[in-house]
mmCIF file of C-alpha atoms in Angstrom:
data_model
loop_
_atom_site.group_PDB
_atom_site.id
_atom_site.type_symbol
_atom_site.label_atom_id
_atom_site.label_comp_id
_atom_site.label_asym_id
_atom_site.label_seq_id
_atom_site.Cartn_x
_atom_site.Cartn_y
_atom_site.Cartn_z
ATOM 1 C CA MET J 1 23.508 16.997 -0.149
ATOM 2 C CA THR J 2 22.561 18.895 -3.291
ATOM 3 C CA ASP J 3 19.627 21.172 -4.087
ATOM 4 C CA HIS J 4 18.042 22.013 -7.413
ATOM 5 C CA ARG J 5 14.792 23.533 -8.607
ATOM 6 C CA PRO J 6 12.249 21.343 -10.398
ATOM 7 C CA HIS J 7 11.747 21.306 -14.141
ATOM 8 C CA PRO J 8 8.015 21.934 -14.642
ATOM 9 C CA HIS J 9 6.157 19.691 -17.091
ATOM 10 C CA PRO J 10 2.581 19.978 -18.353
ATOM 11 C CA HIS J 11 1.913 16.306 -17.566
ATOM 12 C CA GLY J 12 2.769 16.567 -13.850
ATOM 13 C CA LEU J 13 6.336 15.345 -14.297
ATOM 14 C CA LEU J 14 9.042 16.354 -11.859
ATOM 15 C CA ARG J 15 12.659 15.461 -12.558
ATOM 16 C CA VAL J 16 14.387 14.305 -9.377
ATOM 17 C CA SER J 17 17.535 12.651 -10.764
ATOM 18 C CA GLU J 18 19.575 12.036 -13.859
ATOM 19 C CA PRO J 19 18.379 9.353 -16.295
ATOM 20 C CA GLY J 20 19.563 5.925 -15.187
ATOM 21 C CA GLU J 21 19.756 6.790 -11.471
ATOM 22 C CA GLY J 22 16.346 5.262 -11.010
ATOM 23 C CA PRO J 23 13.733 6.669 -8.672
ATOM 24 C CA TYR J 24 12.337 3.392 -7.376
ATOM 25 C CA ALA J 25 10.121 3.723 -4.293
ATOM 26 C CA VAL J 26 8.265 6.760 -3.003
ATOM 27 C CA ALA J 27 6.786 7.688 0.389
ATOM 28 C CA ALA J 28 5.042 10.632 1.992
ATOM 29 C CA GLY J 29 7.307 11.919 4.749
ATOM 30 C CA PRO J 30 6.313 13.257 8.166
ATOM 31 C CA ASP J 31 7.678 16.673 7.134
ATOM 32 C CA GLY J 32 5.119 17.269 4.387
ATOM 33 C CA ALA J 33 7.638 16.292 1.689
ATOM 34 C CA VAL J 34 7.756 13.389 -0.749
ATOM 35 C CA TRP J 35 10.772 11.076 -0.483
ATOM 36 C CA THR J 36 12.127 8.679 -3.096
ATOM 37 C CA THR J 37 15.009 6.213 -3.400
ATOM 38 C CA LEU J 38 17.548 6.515 -6.227
ATOM 39 C CA VAL J 39 18.313 2.827 -6.528
ATOM 40 C CA HIS J 40 21.132 3.107 -9.076
ATOM 41 C CA ALA J 41 22.813 6.113 -7.431
ATOM 42 C CA GLY J 42 23.031 5.162 -3.755
ATOM 43 C CA ALA J 43 20.943 8.120 -2.656
ATOM 44 C CA VAL J 44 17.522 9.287 -1.513
ATOM 45 C CA ALA J 45 15.811 12.482 -2.602
ATOM 46 C CA ARG J 46 13.360 14.803 -0.880
ATOM 47 C CA VAL J 47 10.800 16.856 -2.801
ATOM 48 C CA GLY J 48 9.558 19.701 -0.635
ATOM 49 C CA PRO J 49 6.053 21.197 -0.744
ATOM 50 C CA ASP J 50 7.494 24.002 -2.891
ATOM 51 C CA GLY J 51 8.873 21.478 -5.403
ATOM 52 C CA GLN J 52 12.503 21.909 -4.408
ATOM 53 C CA VAL J 53 14.487 18.682 -4.721
ATOM 54 C CA THR J 54 17.200 17.888 -2.194
ATOM 55 C CA ARG J 55 19.385 14.844 -2.650
ATOM 56 C CA TYR J 56 21.108 12.959 0.160
ATOM 57 C CA ASP J 57 23.867 10.518 -0.764
ATOM 58 C CA THR J 58 24.493 7.458 1.387
ATOM 59 C CA GLY J 59 28.218 7.493 0.661
ATOM 60 C CA ALA J 60 27.860 4.051 -0.934
ATOM 61 C CA PRO J 61 26.897 4.527 -4.616
ATOM 62 C CA ASP J 62 26.273 0.817 -5.174
ATOM 63 C CA CYS J 63 24.212 0.097 -2.034
ATOM 64 C CA GLY J 64 20.908 -0.068 -3.946
ATOM 65 C CA PRO J 65 18.385 1.935 -1.884
ATOM 66 C CA SER J 66 15.096 0.181 -2.618
ATOM 67 C CA VAL J 67 11.897 0.524 -0.568
ATOM 68 C CA LEU J 68 11.417 3.249 2.031
ATOM 69 C CA THR J 69 8.848 4.098 4.678
ATOM 70 C CA THR J 70 8.260 6.573 7.488
ATOM 71 C CA GLY J 71 9.298 5.166 10.852
ATOM 72 C CA PRO J 72 7.690 5.685 14.269
ATOM 73 C CA ASP J 73 10.626 7.953 15.177
ATOM 74 C CA GLY J 74 9.833 10.532 12.484
ATOM 75 C CA ALA J 75 12.721 9.446 10.219
ATOM 76 C CA LEU J 76 12.658 7.675 6.853
ATOM 77 C CA TRP J 77 13.865 4.059 6.840
ATOM 78 C CA PHE J 78 14.935 2.240 3.686
ATOM 79 C CA THR J 79 16.450 -1.025 2.557
ATOM 80 C CA ARG J 80 19.914 -1.129 1.002
ATOM 81 C CA ASN J 81 19.475 -4.213 -1.137
ATOM 82 C CA ARG J 82 22.995 -4.503 -2.539
ATOM 83 C CA ASP J 83 25.119 -3.952 0.554
ATOM 84 C CA HIS J 84 22.737 -5.727 2.948
ATOM 85 C CA ARG J 85 21.957 -2.895 5.333
ATOM 86 C CA ILE J 86 18.980 -0.964 6.595
ATOM 87 C CA GLY J 87 19.307 2.792 6.134
ATOM 88 C CA ARG J 88 17.811 5.639 8.131
ATOM 89 C CA VAL J 89 17.656 9.295 7.134
ATOM 90 C CA THR J 90 16.253 12.111 9.235
ATOM 91 C CA THR J 91 14.148 14.802 7.619
ATOM 92 C CA SER J 92 17.197 17.066 7.878
ATOM 93 C CA GLY J 93 19.352 14.560 5.981
ATOM 94 C CA GLU J 94 21.390 12.749 8.666
ATOM 95 C CA MET J 95 22.229 9.239 7.471
ATOM 96 C CA THR J 96 22.702 6.052 9.504
ATOM 97 C CA ALA J 97 23.160 2.473 8.263
ATOM 98 C CA TYR J 98 22.673 -0.774 10.180
ATOM 99 C CA GLU J 99 24.405 -3.931 8.989
ATOM 100 C CA LEU J 100 22.281 -7.077 9.059
ATOM 101 C CA PRO J 101 23.469 -10.200 10.903
ATOM 102 C CA THR J 102 22.959 -12.678 8.034
ATOM 103 C CA PRO J 103 25.480 -12.150 5.195
ATOM 104 C CA GLY J 104 24.084 -11.529 1.724
ATOM 105 C CA SER J 105 20.522 -11.045 2.942
ATOM 106 C CA GLY J 106 19.408 -8.569 0.255
ATOM 107 C CA PRO J 107 16.791 -6.602 2.219
ATOM 108 C CA PHE J 108 14.017 -5.245 0.015
ATOM 109 C CA GLY J 109 10.573 -4.465 1.469
ATOM 110 C CA ILE J 110 10.186 -2.461 4.682
ATOM 111 C CA ALA J 111 7.215 -1.250 6.718
ATOM 112 C CA ALA J 112 6.500 0.188 10.135
ATOM 113 C CA GLY J 113 4.944 -2.388 12.441
ATOM 114 C CA PRO J 114 2.305 -2.001 15.149
ATOM 115 C CA ASP J 115 4.963 -2.715 17.801
ATOM 116 C CA GLY J 116 7.023 0.451 17.231
ATOM 117 C CA ALA J 117 9.679 -1.343 15.146
ATOM 118 C CA LEU J 118 10.404 -1.622 11.412
ATOM 119 C CA TRP J 119 9.905 -4.949 9.631
ATOM 120 C CA PHE J 120 11.702 -5.936 6.430
ATOM 121 C CA THR J 121 12.107 -8.812 3.989
ATOM 122 C CA ALA J 122 15.439 -10.525 3.356
ATOM 123 C CA MET J 123 15.123 -11.454 -0.282
ATOM 124 C CA HIS J 124 18.164 -13.724 -0.630
ATOM 125 C CA THR J 125 18.150 -15.541 2.720
ATOM 126 C CA ASP J 126 14.458 -16.419 3.176
ATOM 127 C CA ARG J 127 13.914 -14.385 6.320
ATOM 128 C CA ILE J 128 11.689 -11.686 7.719
ATOM 129 C CA GLY J 129 13.525 -9.160 9.868
ATOM 130 C CA ARG J 130 12.620 -6.736 12.619
ATOM 131 C CA ILE J 131 14.731 -3.698 13.491
ATOM 132 C CA THR J 132 14.088 -1.360 16.391
ATOM 133 C CA THR J 133 14.593 2.375 16.055
ATOM 134 C CA SER J 134 17.824 1.928 18.022
ATOM 135 C CA GLY J 135 19.114 -0.599 15.452
ATOM 136 C CA GLU J 136 18.583 -3.946 17.205
ATOM 137 C CA VAL J 137 17.838 -6.639 14.614
ATOM 138 C CA THR J 138 15.920 -9.912 14.978
ATOM 139 C CA GLU J 139 15.419 -12.305 12.063
ATOM 140 C CA TYR J 140 12.795 -15.009 11.571
ATOM 141 C CA PRO J 141 13.447 -17.815 9.033
ATOM 142 C CA LEU J 142 10.719 -18.690 6.556
ATOM 143 C CA PRO J 143 9.483 -22.286 6.256
ATOM 144 C CA VAL J 144 10.456 -22.323 2.541
ATOM 145 C CA THR J 145 13.652 -21.745 0.569
ATOM 146 C CA GLY J 146 14.213 -19.744 -2.591
ATOM 147 C CA ALA J 147 11.050 -17.760 -1.843
ATOM 148 C CA PHE J 148 12.332 -14.276 -2.801
ATOM 149 C CA ALA J 149 10.519 -12.391 -0.040
ATOM 150 C CA SER J 150 9.534 -9.047 -1.519
ATOM 151 C CA PHE J 151 7.205 -6.328 -0.203
ATOM 152 C CA ILE J 152 5.800 -6.192 3.334
ATOM 153 C CA THR J 153 3.006 -4.183 4.952
ATOM 154 C CA ALA J 154 1.258 -3.853 8.293
ATOM 155 C CA GLY J 155 -2.120 -5.590 8.249
ATOM 156 C CA PRO J 156 -5.365 -4.591 9.961
ATOM 157 C CA ASP J 157 -5.055 -7.599 12.268
ATOM 158 C CA GLY J 158 -1.886 -6.469 14.063
ATOM 159 C CA ALA J 159 0.377 -8.761 11.986
ATOM 160 C CA LEU J 160 2.737 -8.078 9.064
ATOM 161 C CA TRP J 161 1.880 -9.428 5.610
ATOM 162 C CA PHE J 162 4.402 -10.027 2.828
ATOM 163 C CA THR J 163 4.761 -11.483 -0.650
ATOM 164 C CA LEU J 164 6.925 -14.431 -1.666
ATOM 165 C CA ASN J 165 7.679 -13.779 -5.318
ATOM 166 C CA GLN J 166 9.193 -17.172 -6.189
ATOM 167 C CA ALA J 167 7.173 -19.268 -3.737
ATOM 168 C CA ASN J 168 3.946 -17.920 -5.275
ATOM 169 C CA ALA J 169 2.452 -17.113 -1.900
ATOM 170 C CA VAL J 170 1.479 -14.410 0.536
ATOM 171 C CA GLY J 171 2.773 -14.715 4.093
ATOM 172 C CA ARG J 172 1.704 -13.458 7.495
ATOM 173 C CA ILE J 173 3.985 -12.991 10.503
ATOM 174 C CA THR J 174 2.871 -11.982 13.966
ATOM 175 C CA THR J 175 4.956 -9.597 16.040
ATOM 176 C CA GLY J 176 5.974 -12.680 18.009
ATOM 177 C CA GLY J 177 7.402 -14.343 14.890
ATOM 178 C CA ASP J 178 4.717 -16.933 14.031
ATOM 179 C CA ILE J 179 4.506 -17.402 10.252
ATOM 180 C CA THR J 180 1.658 -18.669 8.049
ATOM 181 C CA LEU J 181 1.755 -18.963 4.258
ATOM 182 C CA PHE J 182 -1.177 -18.683 1.843
ATOM 183 C CA PRO J 183 -0.396 -20.050 -1.651
ATOM 184 C CA LEU J 184 -1.915 -18.123 -4.535
ATOM 185 C CA PRO J 185 -4.311 -20.110 -6.759
ATOM 186 C CA THR J 186 -2.772 -18.988 -10.085
ATOM 187 C CA PRO J 187 0.514 -20.772 -10.853
ATOM 188 C CA ALA J 188 3.556 -18.557 -11.467
ATOM 189 C CA ALA J 189 1.679 -15.435 -10.320
ATOM 190 C CA ALA J 190 4.926 -14.021 -8.822
ATOM 191 C CA PRO J 191 3.442 -11.565 -6.280
ATOM 192 C CA VAL J 192 5.366 -8.357 -5.575
ATOM 193 C CA GLY J 193 3.666 -5.303 -4.041
ATOM 194 C CA ILE J 194 1.225 -5.643 -1.136
ATOM 195 C CA THR J 195 -0.850 -3.184 0.884
ATOM 196 C CA ALA J 196 -3.599 -3.089 3.490
ATOM 197 C CA GLY J 197 -6.747 -2.049 1.650
ATOM 198 C CA PRO J 198 -9.494 0.290 2.820
ATOM 199 C CA ASP J 199 -11.860 -2.689 3.095
ATOM 200 C CA GLY J 200 -9.981 -4.503 5.879
ATOM 201 C CA ALA J 201 -8.304 -6.992 3.517
ATOM 202 C CA LEU J 202 -4.803 -7.237 2.018
ATOM 203 C CA TRP J 203 -4.233 -6.556 -1.682
ATOM 204 C CA CYS J 204 -1.237 -7.667 -3.750
ATOM 205 C CA VAL J 205 -0.150 -7.474 -7.378
ATOM 206 C CA GLU J 206 0.769 -10.546 -9.403
ATOM 207 C CA ILE J 207 3.486 -9.403 -11.792
ATOM 208 C CA GLY J 208 3.705 -12.787 -13.526
ATOM 209 C CA ALA J 209 -0.036 -13.223 -14.082
ATOM 210 C CA GLY J 210 -1.280 -9.677 -14.679
ATOM 211 C CA ARG J 211 -3.742 -9.913 -11.801
ATOM 212 C CA ILE J 212 -4.598 -8.222 -8.529
ATOM 213 C CA ALA J 213 -5.311 -10.488 -5.551
ATOM 214 C CA ARG J 214 -7.394 -9.729 -2.454
ATOM 215 C CA ILE J 215 -6.620 -11.726 0.707
ATOM 216 C CA THR J 216 -8.788 -11.575 3.793
ATOM 217 C CA THR J 217 -7.110 -11.818 7.193
ATOM 218 C CA ALA J 218 -8.531 -15.352 7.366
ATOM 219 C CA GLY J 219 -6.686 -16.224 4.148
ATOM 220 C CA THR J 220 -9.500 -16.311 1.575
ATOM 221 C CA ILE J 221 -8.088 -15.260 -1.802
ATOM 222 C CA THR J 222 -9.921 -13.614 -4.710
ATOM 223 C CA GLU J 223 -8.062 -12.792 -7.918
ATOM 224 C CA PHE J 224 -9.024 -10.108 -10.433
ATOM 225 C CA PRO J 225 -7.537 -10.310 -13.956
ATOM 226 C CA LEU J 226 -6.377 -6.990 -15.384
ATOM 227 C CA PRO J 227 -7.439 -5.942 -18.913
ATOM 228 C CA ASP J 228 -3.838 -6.355 -20.139
ATOM 229 C CA PRO J 229 -2.362 -9.596 -18.752
ATOM 230 C CA GLY J 230 1.125 -8.526 -19.864
ATOM 231 C CA CYS J 231 1.132 -5.186 -18.036
ATOM 232 C CA ARG J 232 3.337 -6.510 -15.183
ATOM 233 C CA PRO J 233 1.850 -4.779 -12.111
ATOM 234 C CA HIS J 234 4.575 -3.932 -9.606
ATOM 235 C CA ALA J 235 3.559 -1.871 -6.558
ATOM 236 C CA ILE J 236 0.225 -1.159 -4.871
ATOM 237 C CA THR J 237 -1.068 1.272 -2.248
ATOM 238 C CA ALA J 238 -4.408 2.154 -0.670
ATOM 239 C CA GLY J 239 -5.946 5.416 -1.855
ATOM 240 C CA PRO J 240 -8.092 7.971 -0.048
ATOM 241 C CA ASP J 241 -10.919 7.259 -2.523
ATOM 242 C CA GLY J 242 -11.621 3.750 -1.196
ATOM 243 C CA ARG J 243 -9.657 2.033 -3.981
ATOM 244 C CA CYS J 244 -6.209 0.463 -4.238
ATOM 245 C CA TRP J 245 -3.852 2.009 -6.790
ATOM 246 C CA PHE J 246 -1.070 0.130 -8.579
ATOM 247 C CA THR J 247 1.638 0.603 -11.193
ATOM 248 C CA GLU J 248 1.787 -1.311 -14.472
ATOM 249 C CA TRP J 249 5.503 -1.427 -15.170
ATOM 250 C CA ALA J 250 5.431 -2.858 -18.711
ATOM 251 C CA ALA J 251 2.487 -0.738 -19.878
ATOM 252 C CA ASN J 252 3.543 2.631 -18.381
ATOM 253 C CA ARG J 253 0.233 3.052 -16.586
ATOM 254 C CA VAL J 254 -1.261 3.369 -13.143
ATOM 255 C CA GLY J 255 -4.488 1.603 -12.296
ATOM 256 C CA ALA J 256 -7.093 1.593 -9.552
ATOM 257 C CA ILE J 257 -9.284 -1.250 -8.336
ATOM 258 C CA THR J 258 -12.412 -1.072 -6.199
ATOM 259 C CA PRO J 259 -13.098 -3.607 -3.401
ATOM 260 C CA ASP J 260 -15.444 -5.484 -5.746
ATOM 261 C CA GLY J 261 -12.870 -5.695 -8.545
ATOM 262 C CA ARG J 262 -13.708 -2.844 -10.923
ATOM 263 C CA VAL J 263 -10.568 -1.616 -12.671
ATOM 264 C CA GLU J 264 -9.682 1.814 -14.066
ATOM 265 C CA GLU J 265 -6.384 2.594 -15.808
ATOM 266 C CA HIS J 266 -4.517 5.829 -16.575
ATOM 267 C CA PRO J 267 -1.589 6.174 -19.024
ATOM 268 C CA LEU J 268 1.514 7.929 -17.771
ATOM 269 C CA PRO J 269 3.541 10.394 -19.875
ATOM 270 C CA ALA J 270 5.564 8.636 -22.572
ATOM 271 C CA ALA J 271 8.578 10.726 -21.573
ATOM 272 C CA ALA J 272 8.739 8.940 -18.208
ATOM 273 C CA PRO J 273 8.486 5.157 -18.618
ATOM 274 C CA GLU J 274 9.058 2.353 -16.087
ATOM 275 C CA PRO J 275 6.783 3.177 -13.137
ATOM 276 C CA HIS J 276 7.647 1.382 -9.910
ATOM 277 C CA GLY J 277 6.642 2.598 -6.446
ATOM 278 C CA LEU J 278 3.739 4.910 -5.678
ATOM 279 C CA ALA J 279 2.290 6.724 -2.669
ATOM 280 C CA PHE J 280 -0.405 9.225 -1.748
ATOM 281 C CA THR J 281 0.245 12.459 0.103
ATOM 282 C CA PRO J 282 -2.263 13.731 2.703
ATOM 283 C CA ASP J 283 -3.859 16.081 0.151
ATOM 284 C CA GLY J 284 -4.812 13.123 -2.091
ATOM 285 C CA THR J 285 -2.084 13.546 -4.722
ATOM 286 C CA LEU J 286 -0.617 10.330 -6.084
ATOM 287 C CA TYR J 287 3.135 10.273 -6.754
ATOM 288 C CA THR J 288 4.676 7.552 -8.913
ATOM 289 C CA ALA J 289 8.413 6.864 -9.171
ATOM 290 C CA GLN J 290 9.661 6.459 -12.753
ATOM 291 C CA GLU J 291 13.085 4.974 -13.457
ATOM 292 C CA SER J 292 13.493 7.613 -16.167
ATOM 293 C CA GLY J 293 14.464 10.068 -13.410
ATOM 294 C CA HIS J 294 11.026 11.510 -12.667
ATOM 295 C CA LEU J 295 8.172 11.509 -10.227
ATOM 296 C CA THR J 296 4.722 11.764 -11.805
ATOM 297 C CA ARG J 297 1.898 13.596 -10.012
ATOM 298 C CA LEU J 298 -1.736 12.598 -10.458
ATOM 299 C CA VAL J 299 -4.841 13.791 -8.630
ATOM 300 C CA PRO J 300 -7.395 10.963 -9.042
ATOM 301 C CA ALA J 301 -11.130 11.426 -9.478
ATOM 302 C CA VAL J 302 -13.169 10.197 -6.521
ATOM 303 C CA THR J 303 -16.170 8.728 -8.361
ATOM 304 C CA PRO J 304 -15.005 5.886 -10.651
ATOM 305 C CA ASP J 305 -17.428 3.900 -12.802
ATOM 306 C CA PRO J 306 -15.253 1.343 -14.597
ATOM 307 C CA THR J 307 -16.380 -1.946 -16.063
ATOM 308 C CA PRO J 308 -16.520 -4.875 -13.583
ATOM 309 C CA THR J 309 -14.074 -7.756 -14.075
ATOM 310 C CA PRO J 310 -14.650 -11.394 -13.096
ATOM 311 C CA THR J 311 -14.222 -12.171 -9.394
ATOM 312 C CA PRO J 312 -13.462 -15.863 -8.904
ATOM 313 C CA THR J 313 -13.219 -16.693 -5.202
ATOM 314 C CA VAL J 314 -10.827 -19.392 -4.005
ATOM 315 C CA PRO J 315 -11.038 -21.039 -0.547
ATOM 316 C CA PRO J 316 -8.035 -20.375 1.699
ATOM 317 C CA ARG J 317 -5.091 -22.777 1.698
ATOM 318 C CA THR J 318 -2.899 -22.114 4.652
ATOM 319 C CA GLY J 319 0.356 -23.705 5.582
ATOM 320 C CA GLY J 320 3.298 -23.299 7.879
ATOM 321 C CA ALA J 321 5.996 -25.803 6.922
ATOM 322 C CA ARG J 322 4.245 -26.835 3.689
ATOM 323 C CA ARG J 323 5.923 -25.315 0.618
ATOM 324 C CA PRO J 324 3.572 -23.726 -1.945
ATOM 325 C CA ARG J 325 3.954 -24.348 -5.648
ATOM 326 C CA PRO J 326 6.852 -22.143 -6.788
ATOM 327 C CA GLY J 327 6.497 -19.191 -9.127
ATOM 328 C CA VAL J 328 8.686 -18.207 -12.033
ATOM 329 C CA PRO J 329 11.099 -15.322 -12.424
ATOM 330 C CA GLY J 330 9.401 -12.070 -13.383
ATOM 331 C CA GLY J 331 12.466 -9.859 -13.501
ATOM 332 C CA GLY J 332 12.240 -9.863 -9.729
ATOM 333 C CA PRO J 333 11.741 -6.991 -7.327
ATOM 334 C CA GLY J 334 14.865 -4.962 -6.785
ATOM 335 C CA THR J 335 15.972 -5.311 -10.395
ATOM 336 C CA ARG J 336 15.167 -3.472 -13.579
ATOM 337 C CA GLY J 337 12.154 -5.166 -15.062
ATOM 338 C CA ALA J 338 10.310 -5.904 -11.829
#
């Protein structure tokens, strides 16, 4: 564990690591702090309310801490993508790691479920996993192969929803393990981030198509093209202002989208490129993880009036064992360039 004081920056930048160590995901902790994974350093970092940064090393520099979330037990849980474990860190910095039963699984996304457990994606073995707070793991195979399961989130319907980056689909799994897939209408959309929106639907980013998709719990999909189709949206989260906020990795921006598809974009400081994960704190501040070694702070306006974008609606196409049309590589979540 190491402590250091923040370097203030007029653009809301806070340095949390050395360049190249890669802040990747970010989450608001139960202790009032902001937590982030240092994917290229095998560590997580805590930013306290006073701005003090504390770093906690896993002891495995190459384990690849990726996505993290607050668990029902008051600890932070995170995926270790490169050594195939699920990590847990208490707010005081105690580390635990749980090895997964399937070799080479490559866990990536993780979210707290409605059943008191954590749910995660196994990127390399086409599985969705469940881990209890005591470390008991159950895995559920997907009905497709080579799908590259990516982010996962708890839905408003009591199920977990996830993206399949290379199967070009969004999936739903019940807490009992029943899986349904919803193919996206745009070929090679390569979905990555997903979140439950404030409107009772699911929202995901399409890194390969430069679009944001809205999926109802019945599976109806609406896609909204972004102004810059090459911006490569990566992560998405619901905001306190009734919009969903997302990162544009290739364009160094964050954006917001209303439930009816109106888009607003904000450039990030040029000194801190490569935005990945993002999260809101209870006071409405948005934190974005930049692979340059920074977190960026932004306090959004609450009354947007952006220009509407087209809203083509596509009927739902559901499937269990039926494989959707595959996507194409987009750098891939868990790697530089996703």
